[in-house]
Short mmCIF file of C-alpha atoms in Angstrom, two decimals:
data_model
loop_
_atom_site.label_atom_id
_atom_site.label_comp_id
_atom_site.label_asym_id
_atom_site.label_seq_id
_atom_site.Cartn_x
_atom_site.Cartn_y
_atom_site.Cartn_z
CA MET A 1 -0.93 19.86 -5.47
CA SER A 2 1.26 21.76 -3.02
CA GLU A 3 4.62 23.26 -3.92
CA PRO A 4 7.82 22.04 -2.26
CA THR A 5 8.53 23.78 1.01
CA SER A 6 12.25 23.51 0.33
CA ARG A 7 13.74 23.26 -3.12
CA PRO A 8 17.39 22.88 -4.07
CA ASP A 9 18.88 25.55 -6.24
CA PRO A 10 18.61 24.47 -9.90
CA ALA A 11 21.82 26.37 -10.60
CA TYR A 12 23.81 24.18 -8.18
CA ASP A 13 27.15 23.54 -9.83
CA ALA A 14 29.29 21.52 -7.42
CA ASP A 15 32.48 20.29 -9.05
CA GLY A 16 31.60 22.03 -12.26
CA GLY A 17 28.43 20.08 -13.05
CA GLY A 18 24.72 20.11 -12.46
CA ARG A 19 22.46 17.30 -11.30
CA THR A 20 21.88 13.85 -12.73
CA VAL A 21 18.94 11.63 -11.88
CA ILE A 22 19.18 7.86 -12.24
CA VAL A 23 15.98 5.80 -11.94
CA LEU A 24 16.37 2.05 -11.47
CA ALA A 25 13.57 0.43 -13.48
CA ALA A 26 15.08 -2.73 -14.94
CA GLY A 27 13.28 -5.38 -12.86
CA LEU A 28 10.29 -7.37 -14.12
CA GLY A 29 8.66 -7.55 -10.69
CA THR A 30 7.91 -11.26 -10.62
CA ARG A 31 5.57 -10.92 -7.65
CA MET A 32 3.24 -8.80 -9.77
CA LYS A 33 2.68 -11.96 -11.86
CA SER A 34 2.29 -9.90 -15.00
CA ALA A 35 3.72 -9.78 -18.50
CA LYS A 36 3.91 -6.02 -18.00
CA PRO A 37 7.04 -4.64 -16.31
CA LYS A 38 6.30 -3.59 -12.75
CA VAL A 39 7.08 0.10 -13.26
CA LEU A 40 4.40 0.35 -15.96
CA HIS A 41 1.54 -0.62 -13.67
CA THR A 42 -0.62 2.43 -13.04
CA LEU A 43 -1.85 4.25 -10.00
CA LEU A 44 -4.40 7.07 -10.29
CA GLY A 45 -3.52 8.20 -13.76
CA ARG A 46 0.22 7.60 -13.83
CA SER A 47 2.51 4.62 -14.10
CA LEU A 48 4.69 3.88 -11.08
CA LEU A 49 7.62 5.15 -13.11
CA GLY A 50 5.67 8.26 -14.05
CA HIS A 51 5.05 9.10 -10.40
CA VAL A 52 8.77 8.86 -9.64
CA LEU A 53 9.73 11.01 -12.61
CA ALA A 54 7.15 13.61 -11.59
CA ALA A 55 8.69 13.78 -8.11
CA ALA A 56 12.15 14.23 -9.63
CA GLU A 57 11.17 16.85 -12.19
CA PRO A 58 11.58 19.90 -9.87
CA LEU A 59 15.23 18.95 -9.35
CA ALA A 60 15.88 20.36 -12.83
CA ALA A 61 18.42 17.64 -13.59
CA GLN A 62 20.68 18.12 -16.59
CA ARG A 63 20.16 14.47 -17.46
CA THR A 64 17.66 11.86 -16.34
CA LEU A 65 18.73 8.28 -17.00
CA VAL A 66 16.28 5.39 -16.60
CA VAL A 67 17.81 1.94 -16.36
CA VAL A 68 15.67 -0.56 -18.31
CA GLY A 69 15.97 -4.31 -18.53
CA ALA A 70 12.94 -6.57 -18.35
CA GLY A 71 10.45 -5.30 -20.92
CA ALA A 72 12.99 -2.72 -22.04
CA ASP A 73 11.17 -1.90 -25.26
CA GLN A 74 7.87 -1.33 -23.43
CA VAL A 75 9.47 0.88 -20.80
CA SER A 76 11.44 2.85 -23.40
CA ALA A 77 8.30 3.46 -25.45
CA HIS A 78 6.47 4.60 -22.31
CA LEU A 79 9.31 7.00 -21.49
CA ALA A 80 9.14 8.50 -24.97
CA GLU A 81 5.47 9.20 -24.34
CA ILE A 82 5.52 10.60 -20.80
CA ALA A 83 9.06 12.01 -20.44
CA PRO A 84 10.76 12.51 -23.81
CA GLY A 85 13.75 14.11 -22.11
CA ALA A 86 14.53 11.00 -20.06
CA GLU A 87 17.08 8.61 -21.54
CA PRO A 88 16.66 4.82 -21.33
CA VAL A 89 19.84 2.91 -20.49
CA ARG A 90 19.68 -0.83 -21.09
CA GLN A 91 20.96 -3.22 -18.43
CA ALA A 92 21.29 -6.43 -20.43
CA GLU A 93 21.86 -8.60 -17.36
CA GLN A 94 20.25 -7.76 -14.03
CA ARG A 95 23.06 -8.09 -11.50
CA GLY A 96 21.80 -5.83 -8.74
CA THR A 97 21.21 -2.18 -7.97
CA GLY A 98 24.90 -1.34 -7.84
CA HIS A 99 25.50 -2.82 -11.26
CA ALA A 100 22.46 -0.98 -12.66
CA THR A 101 23.74 2.33 -11.29
CA ARG A 102 27.19 1.73 -12.78
CA VAL A 103 25.66 0.97 -16.20
CA ALA A 104 23.81 4.30 -16.00
CA ILE A 105 26.66 6.47 -14.75
CA GLU A 106 28.90 5.13 -17.50
CA GLN A 107 26.49 6.77 -19.95
CA ALA A 108 27.08 10.13 -18.25
CA PRO A 109 30.86 10.49 -18.04
CA ALA A 110 30.57 14.28 -17.68
CA ALA A 111 28.24 14.14 -14.67
CA ALA A 112 30.01 15.98 -11.87
CA GLY A 113 27.47 17.47 -9.49
CA THR A 114 24.85 15.63 -7.47
CA VAL A 115 23.65 12.25 -8.67
CA VAL A 116 20.29 11.19 -7.25
CA VAL A 117 19.53 7.48 -7.49
CA LEU A 118 15.84 6.53 -7.26
CA THR A 119 13.89 3.31 -7.53
CA GLY A 120 11.06 3.22 -10.06
CA ASP A 121 8.42 1.75 -7.75
CA VAL A 122 7.85 4.39 -5.04
CA PRO A 123 4.73 6.24 -6.28
CA LEU A 124 4.04 8.12 -3.03
CA LEU A 125 7.37 9.96 -3.02
CA ARG A 126 6.69 13.69 -2.87
CA ALA A 127 8.64 16.25 -4.84
CA GLU A 128 8.98 18.23 -1.60
CA THR A 129 10.70 15.37 0.21
CA LEU A 130 13.09 14.67 -2.64
CA ALA A 131 13.93 18.37 -2.90
CA GLU A 132 14.64 18.54 0.83
CA LEU A 133 16.90 15.47 0.62
CA VAL A 134 18.95 17.02 -2.18
CA ALA A 135 19.09 20.41 -0.44
CA ALA A 136 20.35 18.80 2.79
CA HIS A 137 22.93 16.79 0.84
CA GLU A 138 24.27 19.80 -1.01
CA ARG A 139 24.34 22.05 2.07
CA ALA A 140 26.38 19.46 3.98
CA GLY A 141 28.75 18.73 1.10
CA ALA A 142 28.32 15.02 1.85
CA ALA A 143 29.61 12.21 -0.32
CA ALA A 144 26.23 10.51 0.05
CA THR A 145 22.95 11.25 1.81
CA VAL A 146 20.42 8.48 2.29
CA LEU A 147 16.67 9.04 2.48
CA THR A 148 15.55 6.99 5.47
CA ALA A 149 12.27 6.36 7.30
CA ALA A 150 10.86 4.61 10.35
CA PRO A 151 7.73 2.70 9.23
CA PRO A 152 5.66 0.60 11.63
CA ASP A 153 6.68 -2.60 9.85
CA VAL A 154 10.31 -2.97 8.81
CA THR A 155 10.08 -6.57 7.62
CA GLY A 156 12.18 -7.25 4.54
CA LEU A 157 13.76 -3.80 4.48
CA GLY A 158 17.40 -2.75 4.67
CA ARG A 159 18.42 -1.22 8.01
CA ILE A 160 20.43 1.95 8.63
CA VAL A 161 23.39 1.22 10.88
CA ARG A 162 24.67 4.13 12.98
CA ASP A 163 27.58 4.40 15.39
CA GLU A 164 27.38 5.46 19.03
CA HIS A 165 27.41 9.12 17.95
CA GLY A 166 24.48 8.65 15.56
CA ALA A 167 26.55 8.87 12.40
CA VAL A 168 25.60 6.59 9.52
CA VAL A 169 28.17 3.83 9.08
CA GLY A 170 26.38 1.48 6.70
CA ILE A 171 23.26 -0.16 5.33
CA VAL A 172 22.59 -3.84 5.79
CA GLU A 173 19.96 -5.84 3.88
CA GLU A 174 17.66 -7.83 6.11
CA ARG A 175 18.71 -11.16 4.66
CA ASP A 176 22.33 -10.33 5.57
CA ALA A 177 21.57 -8.68 8.93
CA THR A 178 22.37 -10.02 12.37
CA PRO A 179 19.53 -10.50 14.86
CA GLU A 180 20.59 -7.28 16.60
CA GLN A 181 20.59 -5.33 13.32
CA ARG A 182 17.13 -6.63 12.47
CA ARG A 183 15.81 -4.86 15.55
CA ILE A 184 16.77 -1.48 14.05
CA ARG A 185 13.66 0.56 13.16
CA GLU A 186 15.26 3.01 10.70
CA ILE A 187 15.21 1.71 7.16
CA ASN A 188 16.79 2.52 3.84
CA SER A 189 14.36 3.83 1.21
CA GLY A 190 16.63 2.94 -1.69
CA ILE A 191 16.90 6.63 -2.57
CA ILE A 192 20.36 8.16 -2.20
CA ALA A 193 21.94 11.45 -3.27
CA PHE A 194 25.64 11.13 -4.17
CA ARG A 195 28.51 13.36 -5.06
CA ALA A 196 29.31 12.14 -8.57
CA ASP A 197 33.03 11.46 -8.04
CA ALA A 198 32.38 9.58 -4.80
CA LEU A 199 29.74 7.44 -6.48
CA ARG A 200 32.04 6.44 -9.35
CA ALA A 201 34.87 5.53 -7.00
CA THR A 202 32.78 3.28 -4.78
CA LEU A 203 30.85 1.62 -7.61
CA ALA A 204 34.16 0.28 -8.87
CA GLU A 205 34.74 -1.43 -5.50
CA LEU A 206 31.40 -3.25 -5.21
CA ARG A 207 31.43 -7.02 -4.80
CA SER A 208 28.71 -9.65 -5.08
CA ASP A 209 29.69 -11.89 -2.15
CA ASN A 210 26.29 -11.73 -0.44
CA ASP A 211 23.16 -13.85 -0.08
CA GLN A 212 21.77 -12.75 -3.46
CA GLY A 213 25.03 -12.80 -5.37
CA GLU A 214 24.36 -9.23 -6.51
CA GLU A 215 26.08 -5.87 -6.35
CA TYR A 216 24.20 -3.80 -3.79
CA LEU A 217 24.15 -0.03 -4.25
CA THR A 218 23.71 0.20 -0.47
CA ASP A 219 27.23 -1.17 0.02
CA THR A 220 28.57 2.14 -1.31
CA VAL A 221 27.63 3.77 2.00
CA GLY A 222 29.92 1.53 4.02
CA LEU A 223 32.72 1.94 1.50
CA LEU A 224 32.44 5.73 1.67
CA VAL A 225 32.51 5.68 5.47
CA LYS A 226 35.55 3.41 5.37
CA ALA A 227 37.25 5.89 3.02
CA GLY A 228 36.58 8.69 5.51
CA GLU A 229 33.97 10.40 3.37
CA PRO A 230 31.03 12.17 5.07
CA VAL A 231 27.75 10.28 4.79
CA GLY A 232 24.43 11.68 6.00
CA ALA A 233 20.79 10.69 6.29
CA TYR A 234 17.59 12.60 5.78
CA VAL A 235 14.59 11.08 7.57
CA ALA A 236 11.31 11.31 5.66
CA ALA A 237 8.57 12.86 7.77
CA ASP A 238 6.04 10.42 6.30
CA ALA A 239 7.30 6.86 6.03
CA THR A 240 4.61 5.95 3.48
CA GLU A 241 6.50 7.99 0.87
CA THR A 242 9.26 5.40 0.85
CA MET A 243 6.97 2.39 0.40
CA GLY A 244 7.56 0.40 -2.76
CA VAL A 245 5.26 -1.83 -4.77
CA ASN A 246 6.09 -5.52 -5.04
CA ASP A 247 2.70 -7.11 -5.70
CA ARG A 248 -0.83 -6.11 -6.60
CA ALA A 249 -1.99 -6.07 -3.01
CA GLN A 250 0.62 -3.40 -2.26
CA LEU A 251 -0.38 -1.56 -5.45
CA ALA A 252 -3.96 -1.35 -4.18
CA ALA A 253 -2.88 -0.35 -0.68
CA LEU A 254 -0.70 2.49 -1.96
CA GLY A 255 -3.50 3.51 -4.32
CA ALA A 256 -5.79 4.03 -1.35
CA LEU A 257 -3.14 6.11 0.43
CA LEU A 258 -2.59 8.23 -2.66
CA ARG A 259 -6.36 8.67 -3.07
CA ASP A 260 -6.61 9.97 0.49
CA ARG A 261 -3.72 12.35 -0.04
CA ILE A 262 -5.18 13.74 -3.28
CA ASN A 263 -8.68 14.09 -1.87
CA ALA A 264 -7.47 15.84 1.28
CA ALA A 265 -5.54 18.37 -0.81
CA TRP A 266 -8.58 19.13 -3.00
CA MET A 267 -10.89 19.48 -0.01
CA ARG A 268 -8.47 21.97 1.52
CA ALA A 269 -8.60 23.82 -1.81
CA GLY A 270 -12.39 24.27 -1.56
CA VAL A 271 -13.86 21.09 -3.05
CA THR A 272 -16.66 19.30 -1.18
CA MET A 273 -16.65 15.49 -1.09
CA VAL A 274 -19.61 13.82 0.57
CA ASP A 275 -17.76 10.48 0.91
CA PRO A 276 -14.04 10.93 0.19
CA ALA A 277 -13.33 7.21 0.49
CA SER A 278 -15.48 6.53 -2.57
CA VAL A 279 -14.04 9.34 -4.71
CA TRP A 280 -11.08 8.43 -6.95
CA LEU A 281 -9.24 11.22 -8.74
CA ASP A 282 -6.31 10.84 -11.09
CA VAL A 283 -3.36 13.07 -10.32
CA THR A 284 -3.99 14.82 -13.65
CA VAL A 285 -7.53 15.97 -12.75
CA THR A 286 -8.21 19.65 -11.99
CA LEU A 287 -11.07 20.98 -9.88
CA ALA A 288 -12.28 24.51 -9.17
CA PRO A 289 -13.49 25.77 -5.77
CA ASP A 290 -17.05 24.93 -4.75
CA VAL A 291 -17.18 21.76 -6.82
CA LEU A 292 -19.40 19.13 -5.17
CA LEU A 293 -18.40 15.48 -5.64
CA GLU A 294 -21.06 13.02 -4.54
CA PRO A 295 -20.26 9.39 -3.57
CA GLN A 296 -18.91 6.87 -6.08
CA VAL A 297 -17.20 9.32 -8.42
CA GLN A 298 -14.20 8.51 -10.62
CA LEU A 299 -12.48 11.32 -12.51
CA ARG A 300 -9.68 10.22 -14.80
CA GLY A 301 -7.16 11.59 -17.25
CA ALA A 302 -7.36 15.25 -18.17
CA THR A 303 -10.82 15.75 -16.66
CA SER A 304 -11.57 19.23 -15.32
CA VAL A 305 -14.58 20.46 -13.36
CA GLY A 306 -15.59 24.11 -13.14
CA ALA A 307 -16.64 26.14 -10.13
CA GLY A 308 -19.93 25.22 -8.53
CA ALA A 309 -20.48 22.11 -10.64
CA THR A 310 -21.91 18.92 -9.17
CA VAL A 311 -20.63 15.49 -10.22
CA GLY A 312 -22.20 12.24 -9.07
CA PRO A 313 -23.26 10.13 -7.46
CA ASP A 314 -22.18 7.08 -9.49
CA THR A 315 -20.34 8.96 -12.22
CA THR A 316 -17.19 8.23 -14.24
CA LEU A 317 -15.59 10.96 -16.36
CA VAL A 318 -12.51 10.40 -18.53
CA ASP A 319 -10.76 13.29 -20.29
CA THR A 320 -13.94 15.31 -19.91
CA GLU A 321 -14.46 19.03 -19.30
CA VAL A 322 -17.35 20.05 -17.06
CA GLY A 323 -18.25 23.73 -17.01
CA ALA A 324 -19.15 25.93 -14.06
CA GLY A 325 -22.51 25.24 -12.49
CA ALA A 326 -23.14 22.08 -14.50
CA SER A 327 -24.67 18.92 -13.07
CA VAL A 328 -23.56 15.42 -14.12
CA VAL A 329 -25.49 12.69 -12.31
CA ARG A 330 -25.14 8.91 -12.67
CA ALA A 331 -23.42 9.29 -16.00
CA GLN A 332 -20.36 8.19 -17.93
CA ALA A 333 -18.41 10.42 -20.28
CA SER A 334 -15.19 10.12 -22.25
CA GLY A 335 -13.61 12.86 -24.32
CA ALA A 336 -16.65 15.11 -23.89
CA VAL A 337 -17.24 18.79 -23.13
CA VAL A 338 -20.13 19.71 -20.84
CA GLY A 339 -20.65 23.45 -20.92
CA PRO A 340 -21.61 25.75 -18.06
CA ASP A 341 -24.99 25.19 -16.42
CA CYS A 342 -25.62 22.02 -18.43
CA SER A 343 -27.51 19.03 -17.08
CA VAL A 344 -26.44 15.45 -17.80
CA GLY A 345 -28.12 12.28 -16.59
CA PRO A 346 -29.12 10.30 -14.80
CA PHE A 347 -28.00 7.26 -16.82
CA ALA A 348 -26.48 9.17 -19.74
CA TYR A 349 -23.44 8.20 -21.80
CA LEU A 350 -21.36 10.89 -23.53
CA ARG A 351 -18.91 9.34 -25.95
CA PRO A 352 -15.89 11.09 -27.52
CA GLY A 353 -16.66 14.21 -29.49
CA SER A 354 -19.79 15.09 -27.54
CA ARG A 355 -20.05 18.80 -26.84
CA LEU A 356 -22.84 20.47 -24.89
CA HIS A 357 -23.05 24.23 -25.05
CA ALA A 358 -24.26 26.38 -22.14
CA GLY A 359 -27.49 25.27 -20.54
CA ALA A 360 -27.96 22.19 -22.73
CA LYS A 361 -29.49 19.02 -21.36
CA VAL A 362 -28.79 15.34 -22.02
CA GLY A 363 -31.20 13.33 -19.94
CA THR A 364 -32.08 9.81 -18.91
CA TYR A 365 -30.93 6.92 -21.11
CA VAL A 366 -29.42 9.16 -23.75
CA GLU A 367 -26.23 8.32 -25.61
CA THR A 368 -24.29 10.87 -27.64
CA LYS A 369 -21.24 10.50 -29.87
CA ASN A 370 -19.49 13.14 -31.97
CA ALA A 371 -22.47 15.36 -31.33
CA GLU A 372 -22.76 19.09 -30.78
CA ILE A 373 -25.78 20.22 -28.80
CA GLY A 374 -26.46 23.93 -28.88
CA ALA A 375 -27.07 26.28 -25.99
CA GLY A 376 -30.33 25.60 -24.19
CA SER A 377 -31.20 22.59 -26.34
CA LYS A 378 -32.54 19.40 -24.78
CA VAL A 379 -32.32 15.70 -25.50
CA PRO A 380 -34.32 14.64 -22.46
CA HIS A 381 -34.61 10.86 -22.70
CA LEU A 382 -34.31 7.52 -24.48
CA SER A 383 -32.39 8.77 -27.52
CA TYR A 384 -29.19 8.25 -29.53
CA VAL A 385 -27.52 11.33 -30.98
CA GLY A 386 -24.55 10.32 -33.11
CA ASP A 387 -22.68 12.43 -35.67
CA ALA A 388 -25.12 15.30 -35.33
CA THR A 389 -25.26 19.03 -34.80
CA ILE A 390 -28.24 20.47 -32.93
CA GLY A 391 -28.79 24.23 -32.83
CA GLU A 392 -29.87 26.41 -29.94
CA GLN A 393 -33.08 26.07 -27.89
CA THR A 394 -34.18 22.95 -29.75
CA ASN A 395 -36.09 20.05 -28.18
CA ILE A 396 -35.49 16.49 -29.34
CA GLY A 397 -38.45 14.16 -28.64
CA ALA A 398 -38.17 10.95 -26.68
CA ALA A 399 -36.94 7.76 -28.37
CA THR A 400 -35.18 9.63 -31.20
CA VAL A 401 -32.39 7.97 -33.16
CA PHE A 402 -29.92 9.67 -35.46
CA VAL A 403 -29.31 6.97 -38.06
CA ASN A 404 -25.73 7.84 -38.94
CA TYR A 405 -24.20 4.67 -40.42
CA ASP A 406 -24.95 3.21 -43.85
CA GLY A 407 -22.86 0.09 -43.26
CA VAL A 408 -19.74 1.63 -44.76
CA HIS A 409 -19.55 5.30 -43.86
CA LYS A 410 -20.76 7.58 -41.05
CA HIS A 411 -22.85 10.59 -42.07
CA ARG A 412 -23.81 13.74 -40.21
CA SER A 413 -27.24 15.26 -39.59
CA ARG A 414 -28.13 18.81 -38.60
CA ILE A 415 -31.10 20.06 -36.61
CA GLY A 416 -31.59 23.83 -36.57
CA SER A 417 -32.30 26.20 -33.71
CA PHE A 418 -35.71 26.52 -32.03
CA ALA A 419 -36.83 23.28 -33.71
CA ARG A 420 -39.24 20.78 -32.14
CA THR A 421 -38.92 17.14 -33.11
CA GLY A 422 -41.57 14.57 -32.24
CA ALA A 423 -41.18 11.43 -30.19
CA ASP A 424 -39.89 8.27 -31.87
CA ASN A 425 -38.25 10.09 -34.77
CA MET A 426 -35.49 8.69 -36.94
CA PHE A 427 -33.21 11.09 -38.78
CA VAL A 428 -31.55 9.18 -41.61
CA ALA A 429 -28.24 10.91 -42.27
CA PRO A 430 -27.25 12.99 -44.04
CA VAL A 431 -30.29 15.13 -43.44
CA GLU A 432 -30.98 18.67 -42.26
CA VAL A 433 -33.95 20.10 -40.35
CA GLY A 434 -34.16 23.90 -40.56
CA ASP A 435 -34.59 26.48 -37.83
CA GLY A 436 -38.03 26.56 -36.28
CA ALA A 437 -39.16 23.37 -38.02
CA TYR A 438 -41.39 20.70 -36.47
CA THR A 439 -41.54 16.96 -37.05
CA GLY A 440 -44.42 14.65 -36.15
CA ALA A 441 -44.29 11.72 -33.78
CA GLY A 442 -43.08 8.49 -35.34
CA ALA A 443 -41.59 10.31 -38.34
CA VAL A 444 -38.73 8.89 -40.38
CA ILE A 445 -36.99 11.95 -41.80
CA ARG A 446 -35.05 11.08 -44.96
CA ARG A 447 -35.20 14.44 -46.77
CA ASP A 448 -34.25 17.93 -45.64
CA VAL A 449 -36.95 19.91 -43.84
CA PRO A 450 -36.98 23.64 -44.65
CA PRO A 451 -37.03 26.23 -41.85
CA GLY A 452 -40.46 26.59 -40.28
CA ALA A 453 -41.91 23.53 -42.02
CA LEU A 454 -43.73 20.56 -40.54
CA SER A 455 -42.64 17.10 -41.62
CA TYR A 456 -44.35 13.82 -40.82
CA SER A 457 -44.35 10.36 -42.31
CA ALA A 458 -46.98 8.42 -40.36
CA ALA A 459 -49.60 6.40 -42.28
CA PRO A 460 -53.30 6.73 -41.35
CA GLN A 461 -54.14 4.75 -38.25
CA ARG A 462 -56.25 1.62 -38.81
CA VAL A 463 -58.46 -0.11 -36.26
CA VAL A 464 -59.47 -3.77 -36.81
CA PRO A 465 -62.37 -4.55 -34.43
CA ASP A 466 -62.43 -7.84 -32.52
CA TRP A 467 -59.02 -8.89 -33.86
CA THR A 468 -57.87 -10.38 -30.54
CA VAL A 469 -60.99 -12.52 -30.06
CA GLY A 470 -60.78 -13.77 -33.64
CA HIS A 471 -57.03 -14.38 -33.86
CA ARG A 472 -56.09 -15.13 -30.24
CA PRO A 473 -59.04 -17.04 -28.80
CA ASP A 474 -58.77 -18.74 -25.45
CA THR A 475 -56.07 -16.32 -24.26
CA PRO A 476 -56.17 -14.02 -21.22
CA ALA A 477 -56.12 -11.09 -23.65
CA ALA A 478 -59.22 -12.38 -25.47
CA ALA A 479 -61.06 -12.95 -22.19
CA ALA A 480 -60.22 -9.41 -21.06
CA ALA A 481 -61.37 -7.98 -24.38
CA ILE A 482 -64.71 -9.84 -24.19
CA LYS A 483 -65.29 -8.62 -20.65
CA ALA A 484 -64.46 -5.03 -21.56
CA THR A 485 -66.65 -5.14 -24.65
CA GLU A 486 -69.61 -6.36 -22.64
CA ARG A 487 -69.06 -3.68 -20.00
CA ASP A 488 -68.74 -0.96 -22.62
CA ALA A 489 -71.96 -2.10 -24.31
CA VAL A 490 -73.89 -1.73 -21.06
CA GLU A 491 -72.37 1.72 -20.39
CA ASP A 492 -73.06 2.87 -23.95
CA ALA A 493 -76.73 1.79 -23.75
CA ALA A 494 -77.15 3.63 -20.45
CA ALA A 495 -75.57 6.77 -21.85
CA ALA A 496 -77.76 6.64 -24.95
CA ALA A 497 -80.85 6.46 -22.71
CA GLY A 498 -79.59 9.53 -20.82
CA GLN A 499 -79.13 7.61 -17.58
CA THR A 500 -75.36 8.39 -17.29
CA SER A 501 -72.78 10.73 -18.75
CA PRO A 502 -71.11 9.51 -21.95
CA ARG A 503 -67.81 7.68 -21.67
CA PRO A 504 -64.82 9.75 -22.85
CA GLY A 505 -64.67 9.42 -26.61
CA LEU A 506 -68.28 8.15 -26.93
CA ALA A 507 -70.44 10.18 -29.34
CA VAL A 508 -74.09 9.83 -28.29
CA PRO A 509 -76.31 9.56 -31.35
CA GLY A 510 -77.91 12.88 -32.17
CA SER A 511 -75.50 14.96 -30.03
CA SER A 512 -73.28 17.75 -31.35
CA GLU A 513 -70.25 15.48 -30.77
CA SER A 514 -71.23 12.97 -33.42
CA GLY A 515 -70.09 13.26 -37.03
CA GLY A 516 -69.15 16.66 -38.42
CA ALA A 517 -66.26 17.77 -40.55
CA ASP A 518 -64.07 18.62 -37.54
CA SER A 519 -64.31 15.19 -35.90
CA GLY A 520 -60.83 13.97 -34.84
CA SER A 521 -59.06 16.88 -36.48
CA THR A 522 -56.34 17.20 -33.83
CA GLY A 523 -55.26 13.62 -34.33
CA SER A 524 -56.18 13.23 -38.00
CA ALA A 525 -54.89 10.68 -40.44
CA ASP A 526 -52.34 13.13 -41.80
CA GLY A 527 -50.11 12.17 -38.85
CA ALA A 528 -49.69 15.72 -37.60
CA GLY A 529 -51.79 17.61 -35.06
CA SER A 530 -51.50 16.19 -31.55
CA SER A 531 -48.54 14.04 -32.52
CA GLY A 532 -46.31 15.30 -29.78
CA SER A 533 -44.27 17.29 -32.27
CA ALA A 534 -44.50 20.56 -30.40
CA GLY A 535 -44.37 19.32 -26.84
CA GLU A 536 -41.25 18.99 -24.74
CA CYS A 537 -40.62 15.27 -24.47
#
């Protein structure tokens, strides 16, 4: 999030040229045990290679060359997607870092300023640190400047060899180091800034007479010193920036470090995290001040959250926009827009194309897809809204399904503003319900409903007495029915004799509650009335 504290001058023109960046990304990474090239494995929203290119971007290089080898087609296609300006350079045979660098520099014969060589597997490298390395290199006019570090564990890493005056005289790989050299705590990061002419001259002198039988780029340092060229070192303030990824355990470990770094930056920018260790944010996520992130939150891709919104707990959002003051609780969303002051969840699923306007609600066990829900409208629970447009201030009853698929094509339905739909409705697309219309509970709406109309499709209710005893004898249900019937008969006789108050629903013979034209009118056989059509479900 933060800007570099020191940035080299983009107009730097040493020896008549600008800057060139070379990223070494040709290795398969056998310890990853994957068919995917190592640099394409992802960490918090970016590939390893993408993280390195992002760190190098502020250098404003004239050319960025990425050496590809194993999985070259995959890496090249990925480059075209994330960094179209970067140029893949194929290394047909992997013969070491020095050979890879020579293959790249041969593709840039006009490069004459600073050449920065990076490895493609250091995702924690900060743009600030890389900028400071290049600035120090260019101020000193050095032939080469190595980015070094002093991590707690130096096992397996190349050591920086200095003379008695502290000047860098070489880099030795651990497998080729003497016991005394292995005790050195300063290590080579694999990132070096070169003067272009010095790099070309020393690359031509590299040999492969070492334990690996490869051309080491690090050998250029010793060759430059031997030639009397000035070589410097810039020590990274945070050694974790130089850590590379060799296996999936290291990938996870660096992911946790990057998570902590990202979360700390957002908290300093005004975001509250109840449990930062359980919050995972891609580097592409944006958050406004006063956002509250509850535990177990994952925000991925181009997700953005507006000021004062609450997300979580237990929420995953991918490429989703959350407006100011909204609440998204125990929900999952992908490619959705949640407007300001909306309420989502718990246990809601917003699929791509879902759009909630200001103050809308998608409640418990609701799934939406390609749906537009108007301002102030509510889909409170147990419903599927797919390929639908709902107007403003409308209430959708519980257990509603928008039947959008005829087996071949998807169709769209429209519900107007200020409408009230009953529970357990099915809207068979394409169908339209007008503004201010009502639908009865259990309705299957197949034809358009005009504005202000009531639509229902329920058949008259039938009651078959003693069905359970007759059709399910000797079951617990039949025994319970017999017991209840006997109890009700006693209570009814007592009520008829005036000894007790009538049971709810019992019409005592001769009372004003028996018979009459208005009996049962609010729940009549027409399927309307107290169907739940007007209530908020």
